[in-house]
mmCIF file of C-alpha atoms in Angstrom:
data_model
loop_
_atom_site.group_PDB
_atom_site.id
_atom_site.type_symbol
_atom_site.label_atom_id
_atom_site.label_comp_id
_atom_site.label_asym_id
_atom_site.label_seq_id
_atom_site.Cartn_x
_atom_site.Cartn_y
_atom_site.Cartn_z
ATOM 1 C CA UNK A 332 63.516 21.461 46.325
ATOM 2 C CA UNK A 333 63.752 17.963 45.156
ATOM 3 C CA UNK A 334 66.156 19.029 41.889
ATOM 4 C CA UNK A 335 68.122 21.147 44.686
ATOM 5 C CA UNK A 336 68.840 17.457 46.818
ATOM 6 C CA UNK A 337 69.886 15.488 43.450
ATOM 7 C CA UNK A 338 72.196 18.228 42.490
ATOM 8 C CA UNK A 339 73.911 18.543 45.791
ATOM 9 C CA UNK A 340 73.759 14.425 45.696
ATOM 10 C CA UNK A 341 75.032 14.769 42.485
ATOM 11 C CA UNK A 342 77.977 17.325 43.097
ATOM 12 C CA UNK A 343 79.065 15.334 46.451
ATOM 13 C CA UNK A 344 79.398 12.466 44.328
ATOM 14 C CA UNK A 345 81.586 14.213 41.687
ATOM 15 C CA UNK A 346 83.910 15.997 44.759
ATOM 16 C CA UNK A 347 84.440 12.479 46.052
ATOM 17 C CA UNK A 348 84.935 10.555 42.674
ATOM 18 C CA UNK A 349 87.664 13.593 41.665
ATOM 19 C CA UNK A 350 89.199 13.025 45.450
ATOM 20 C CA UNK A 351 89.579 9.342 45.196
ATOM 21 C CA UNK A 352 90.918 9.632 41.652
ATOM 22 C CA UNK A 353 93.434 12.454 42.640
ATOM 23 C CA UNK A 354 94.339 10.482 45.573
ATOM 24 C CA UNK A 355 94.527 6.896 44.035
ATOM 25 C CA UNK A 356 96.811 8.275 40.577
ATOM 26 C CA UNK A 357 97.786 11.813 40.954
ATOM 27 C CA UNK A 358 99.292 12.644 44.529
ATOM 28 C CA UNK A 359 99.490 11.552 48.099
ATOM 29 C CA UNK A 360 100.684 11.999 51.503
ATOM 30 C CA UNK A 361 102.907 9.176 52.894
ATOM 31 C CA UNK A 362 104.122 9.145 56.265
ATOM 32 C CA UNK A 363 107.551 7.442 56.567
ATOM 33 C CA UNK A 364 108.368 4.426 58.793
ATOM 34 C CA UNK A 365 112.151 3.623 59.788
ATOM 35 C CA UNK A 366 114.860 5.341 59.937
ATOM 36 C CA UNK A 367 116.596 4.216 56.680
ATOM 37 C CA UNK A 368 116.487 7.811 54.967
ATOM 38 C CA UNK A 369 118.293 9.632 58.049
ATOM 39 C CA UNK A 370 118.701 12.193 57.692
ATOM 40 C CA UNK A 371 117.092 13.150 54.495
ATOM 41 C CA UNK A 372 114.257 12.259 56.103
ATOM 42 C CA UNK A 373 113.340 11.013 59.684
ATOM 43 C CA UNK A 374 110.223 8.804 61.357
ATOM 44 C CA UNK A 375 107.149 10.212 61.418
ATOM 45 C CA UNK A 376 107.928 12.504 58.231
ATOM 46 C CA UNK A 377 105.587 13.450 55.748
ATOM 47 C CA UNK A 378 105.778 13.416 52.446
ATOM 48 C CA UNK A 379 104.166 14.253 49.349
ATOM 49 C CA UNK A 380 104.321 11.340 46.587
ATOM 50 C CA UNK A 381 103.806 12.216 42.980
ATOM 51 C CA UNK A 382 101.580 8.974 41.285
ATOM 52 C CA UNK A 383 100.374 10.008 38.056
ATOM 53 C CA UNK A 384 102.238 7.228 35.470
ATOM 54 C CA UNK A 385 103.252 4.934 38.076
ATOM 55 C CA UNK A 386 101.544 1.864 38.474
ATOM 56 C CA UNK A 387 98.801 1.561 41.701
ATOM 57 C CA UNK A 388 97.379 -1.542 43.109
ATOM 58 C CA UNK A 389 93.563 -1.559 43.122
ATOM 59 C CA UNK A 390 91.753 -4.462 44.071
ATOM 60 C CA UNK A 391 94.968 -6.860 43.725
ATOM 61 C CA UNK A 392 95.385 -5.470 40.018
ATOM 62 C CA UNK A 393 98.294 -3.110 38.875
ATOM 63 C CA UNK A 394 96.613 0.146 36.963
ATOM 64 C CA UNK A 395 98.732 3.127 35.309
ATOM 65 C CA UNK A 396 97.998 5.658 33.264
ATOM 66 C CA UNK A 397 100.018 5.884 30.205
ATOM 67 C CA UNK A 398 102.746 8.357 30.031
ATOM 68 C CA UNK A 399 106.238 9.541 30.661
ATOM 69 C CA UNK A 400 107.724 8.136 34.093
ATOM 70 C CA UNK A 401 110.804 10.136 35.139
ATOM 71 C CA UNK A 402 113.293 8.773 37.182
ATOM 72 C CA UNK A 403 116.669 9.952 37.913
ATOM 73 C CA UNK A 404 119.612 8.986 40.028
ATOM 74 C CA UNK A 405 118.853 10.654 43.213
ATOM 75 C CA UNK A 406 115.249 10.774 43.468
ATOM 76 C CA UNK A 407 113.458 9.503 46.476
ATOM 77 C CA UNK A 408 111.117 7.134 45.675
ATOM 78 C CA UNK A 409 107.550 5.450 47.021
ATOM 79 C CA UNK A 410 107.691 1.615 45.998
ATOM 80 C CA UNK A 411 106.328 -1.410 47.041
ATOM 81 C CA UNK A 412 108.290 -4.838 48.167
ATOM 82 C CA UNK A 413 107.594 -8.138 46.782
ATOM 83 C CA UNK A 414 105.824 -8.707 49.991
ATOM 84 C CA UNK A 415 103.029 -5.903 49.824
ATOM 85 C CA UNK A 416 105.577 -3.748 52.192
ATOM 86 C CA UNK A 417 105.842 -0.037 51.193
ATOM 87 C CA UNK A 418 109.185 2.171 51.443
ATOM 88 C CA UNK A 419 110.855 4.950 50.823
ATOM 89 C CA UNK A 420 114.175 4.696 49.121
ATOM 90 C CA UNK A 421 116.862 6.885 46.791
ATOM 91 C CA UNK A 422 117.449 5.881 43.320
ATOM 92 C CA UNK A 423 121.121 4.759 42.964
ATOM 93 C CA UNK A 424 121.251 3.172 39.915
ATOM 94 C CA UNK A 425 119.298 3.177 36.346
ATOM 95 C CA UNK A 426 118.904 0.625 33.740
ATOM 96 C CA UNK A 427 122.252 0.521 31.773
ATOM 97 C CA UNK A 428 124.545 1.348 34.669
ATOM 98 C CA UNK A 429 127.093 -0.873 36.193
ATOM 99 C CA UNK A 430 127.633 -2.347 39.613
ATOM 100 C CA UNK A 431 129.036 -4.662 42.060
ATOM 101 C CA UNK A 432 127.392 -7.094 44.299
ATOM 102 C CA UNK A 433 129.971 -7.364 47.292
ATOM 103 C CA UNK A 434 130.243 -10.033 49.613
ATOM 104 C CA UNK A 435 128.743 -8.499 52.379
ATOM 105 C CA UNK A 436 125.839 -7.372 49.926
ATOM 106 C CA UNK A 437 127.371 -3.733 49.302
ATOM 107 C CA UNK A 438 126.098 -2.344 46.088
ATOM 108 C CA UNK A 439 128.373 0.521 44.216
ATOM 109 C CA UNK A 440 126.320 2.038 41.522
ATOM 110 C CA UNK A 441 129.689 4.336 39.945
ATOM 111 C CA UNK A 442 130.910 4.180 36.594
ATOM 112 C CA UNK A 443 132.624 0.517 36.864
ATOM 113 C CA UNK A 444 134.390 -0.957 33.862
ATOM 114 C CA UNK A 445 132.939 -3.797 31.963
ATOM 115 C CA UNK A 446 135.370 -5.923 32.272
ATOM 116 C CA UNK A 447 135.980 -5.876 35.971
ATOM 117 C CA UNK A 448 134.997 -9.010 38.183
ATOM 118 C CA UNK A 449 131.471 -9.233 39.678
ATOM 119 C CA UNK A 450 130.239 -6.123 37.503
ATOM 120 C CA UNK A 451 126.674 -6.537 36.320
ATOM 121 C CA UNK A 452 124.756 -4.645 34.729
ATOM 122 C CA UNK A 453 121.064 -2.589 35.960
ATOM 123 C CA UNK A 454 118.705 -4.799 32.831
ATOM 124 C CA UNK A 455 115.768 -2.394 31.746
ATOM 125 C CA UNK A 456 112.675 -1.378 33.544
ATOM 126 C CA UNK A 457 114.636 -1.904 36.890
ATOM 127 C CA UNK A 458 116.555 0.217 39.221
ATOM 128 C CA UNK A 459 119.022 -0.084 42.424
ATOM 129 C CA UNK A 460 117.654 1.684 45.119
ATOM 130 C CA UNK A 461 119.475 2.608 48.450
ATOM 131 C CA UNK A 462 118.253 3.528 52.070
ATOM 132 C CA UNK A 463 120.903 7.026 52.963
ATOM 133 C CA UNK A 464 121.011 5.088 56.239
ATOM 134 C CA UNK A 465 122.719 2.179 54.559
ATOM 135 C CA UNK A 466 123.725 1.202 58.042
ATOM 136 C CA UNK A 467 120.047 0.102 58.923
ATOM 137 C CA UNK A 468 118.286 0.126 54.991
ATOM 138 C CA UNK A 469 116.741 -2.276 54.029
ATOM 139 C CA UNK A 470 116.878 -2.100 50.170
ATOM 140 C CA UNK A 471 118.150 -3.546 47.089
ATOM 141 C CA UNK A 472 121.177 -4.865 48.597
ATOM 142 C CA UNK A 473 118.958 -7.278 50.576
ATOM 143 C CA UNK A 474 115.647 -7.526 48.232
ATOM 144 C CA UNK A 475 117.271 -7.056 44.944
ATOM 145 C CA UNK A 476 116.790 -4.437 42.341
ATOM 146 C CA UNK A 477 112.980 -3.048 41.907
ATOM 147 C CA UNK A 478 111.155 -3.226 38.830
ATOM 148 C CA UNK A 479 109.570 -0.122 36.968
ATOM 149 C CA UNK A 480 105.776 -2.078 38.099
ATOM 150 C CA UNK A 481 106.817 -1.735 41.880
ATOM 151 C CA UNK A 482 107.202 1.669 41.677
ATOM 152 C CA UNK A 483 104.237 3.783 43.003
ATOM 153 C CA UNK A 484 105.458 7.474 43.252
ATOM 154 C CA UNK A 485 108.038 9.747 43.382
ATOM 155 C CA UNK A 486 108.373 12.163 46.432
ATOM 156 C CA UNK A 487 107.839 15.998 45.004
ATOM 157 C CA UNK A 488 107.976 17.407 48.677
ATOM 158 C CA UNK A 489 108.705 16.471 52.154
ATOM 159 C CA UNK A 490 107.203 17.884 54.591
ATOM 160 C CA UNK A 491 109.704 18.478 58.411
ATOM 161 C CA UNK A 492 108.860 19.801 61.682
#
């Protein structure tokens, strides 16, 4: 009876170890806040965010596993602000491409010239990232552009009513 306990002690501990793990790198529901992604995605949504190679905060430390991190123009992202605030945001703009920082903050992430005024250029390991609300987003046009460490996930699957 005894060996019975330690081996259901034993597989608990293993279900919750794999849970936390899967949970902490691999995937994750996050419900979204705001209504910057309307109407890709509205308050209260849930969606599924892809971890594995991103880097996760654990115990004030940033932790990734090695491997290939994926990000194209268009995908909705899980990152977190400067300020420990997590949101949900498009990709608009990867290292390399070109933009321009308007007056009123507007970012254009097209295929600018070099040589035009105000054009800079997305440096490496960061990207623009947009709200599709850009009427009420708050995003890179007010915080800047996001580096590849403030990334946590990509969304793989939202989840509507």
């Amino acid at each position: 009876m005894s060996g019975f306990n330690k081996y259901n002690i034993l597989l608990l501990f293993t279900f919750v170890v794999t849970m936390l793990f899967i949970k902490t790198f691999v995937v994750q529901l996050y419900v979204v806040e705001g209504t910057s992604m309307l109407p890709t995605l509205r308050y209260g949504d849930i969606v599924l965010v892809y971890k594995l190679f991103y880097a996760q905060k654990i115990a004030g430390f940033l932790i990734s596993i090695p491997g290939p991190m994926k990000i194209d123009k268009q995908d909705i992202i899980l990152f977190e602000t400067e300020d420990s605030k997590m949101l949900v945001k498009r990709i608009s703009g990867l290292q390399g491409d070109f933009f321009i920082r308007k007056n009123n903050g507007a970012y254009f992430a097209d295929r600018l010239r070099k040589n035009q005024d105000k054009v800079e250029k997305i440096p490496p390991e960061y990207y623009l990232v947009l709200g599709d609300n850009k009427g009420s987003s708050y995003d890179s046009r007010q915080i800047g552009l996001i580096h590849k460490l403030q990334l946590r996930g990509k969304v793989i699957w939202i989840f509507k009513d």
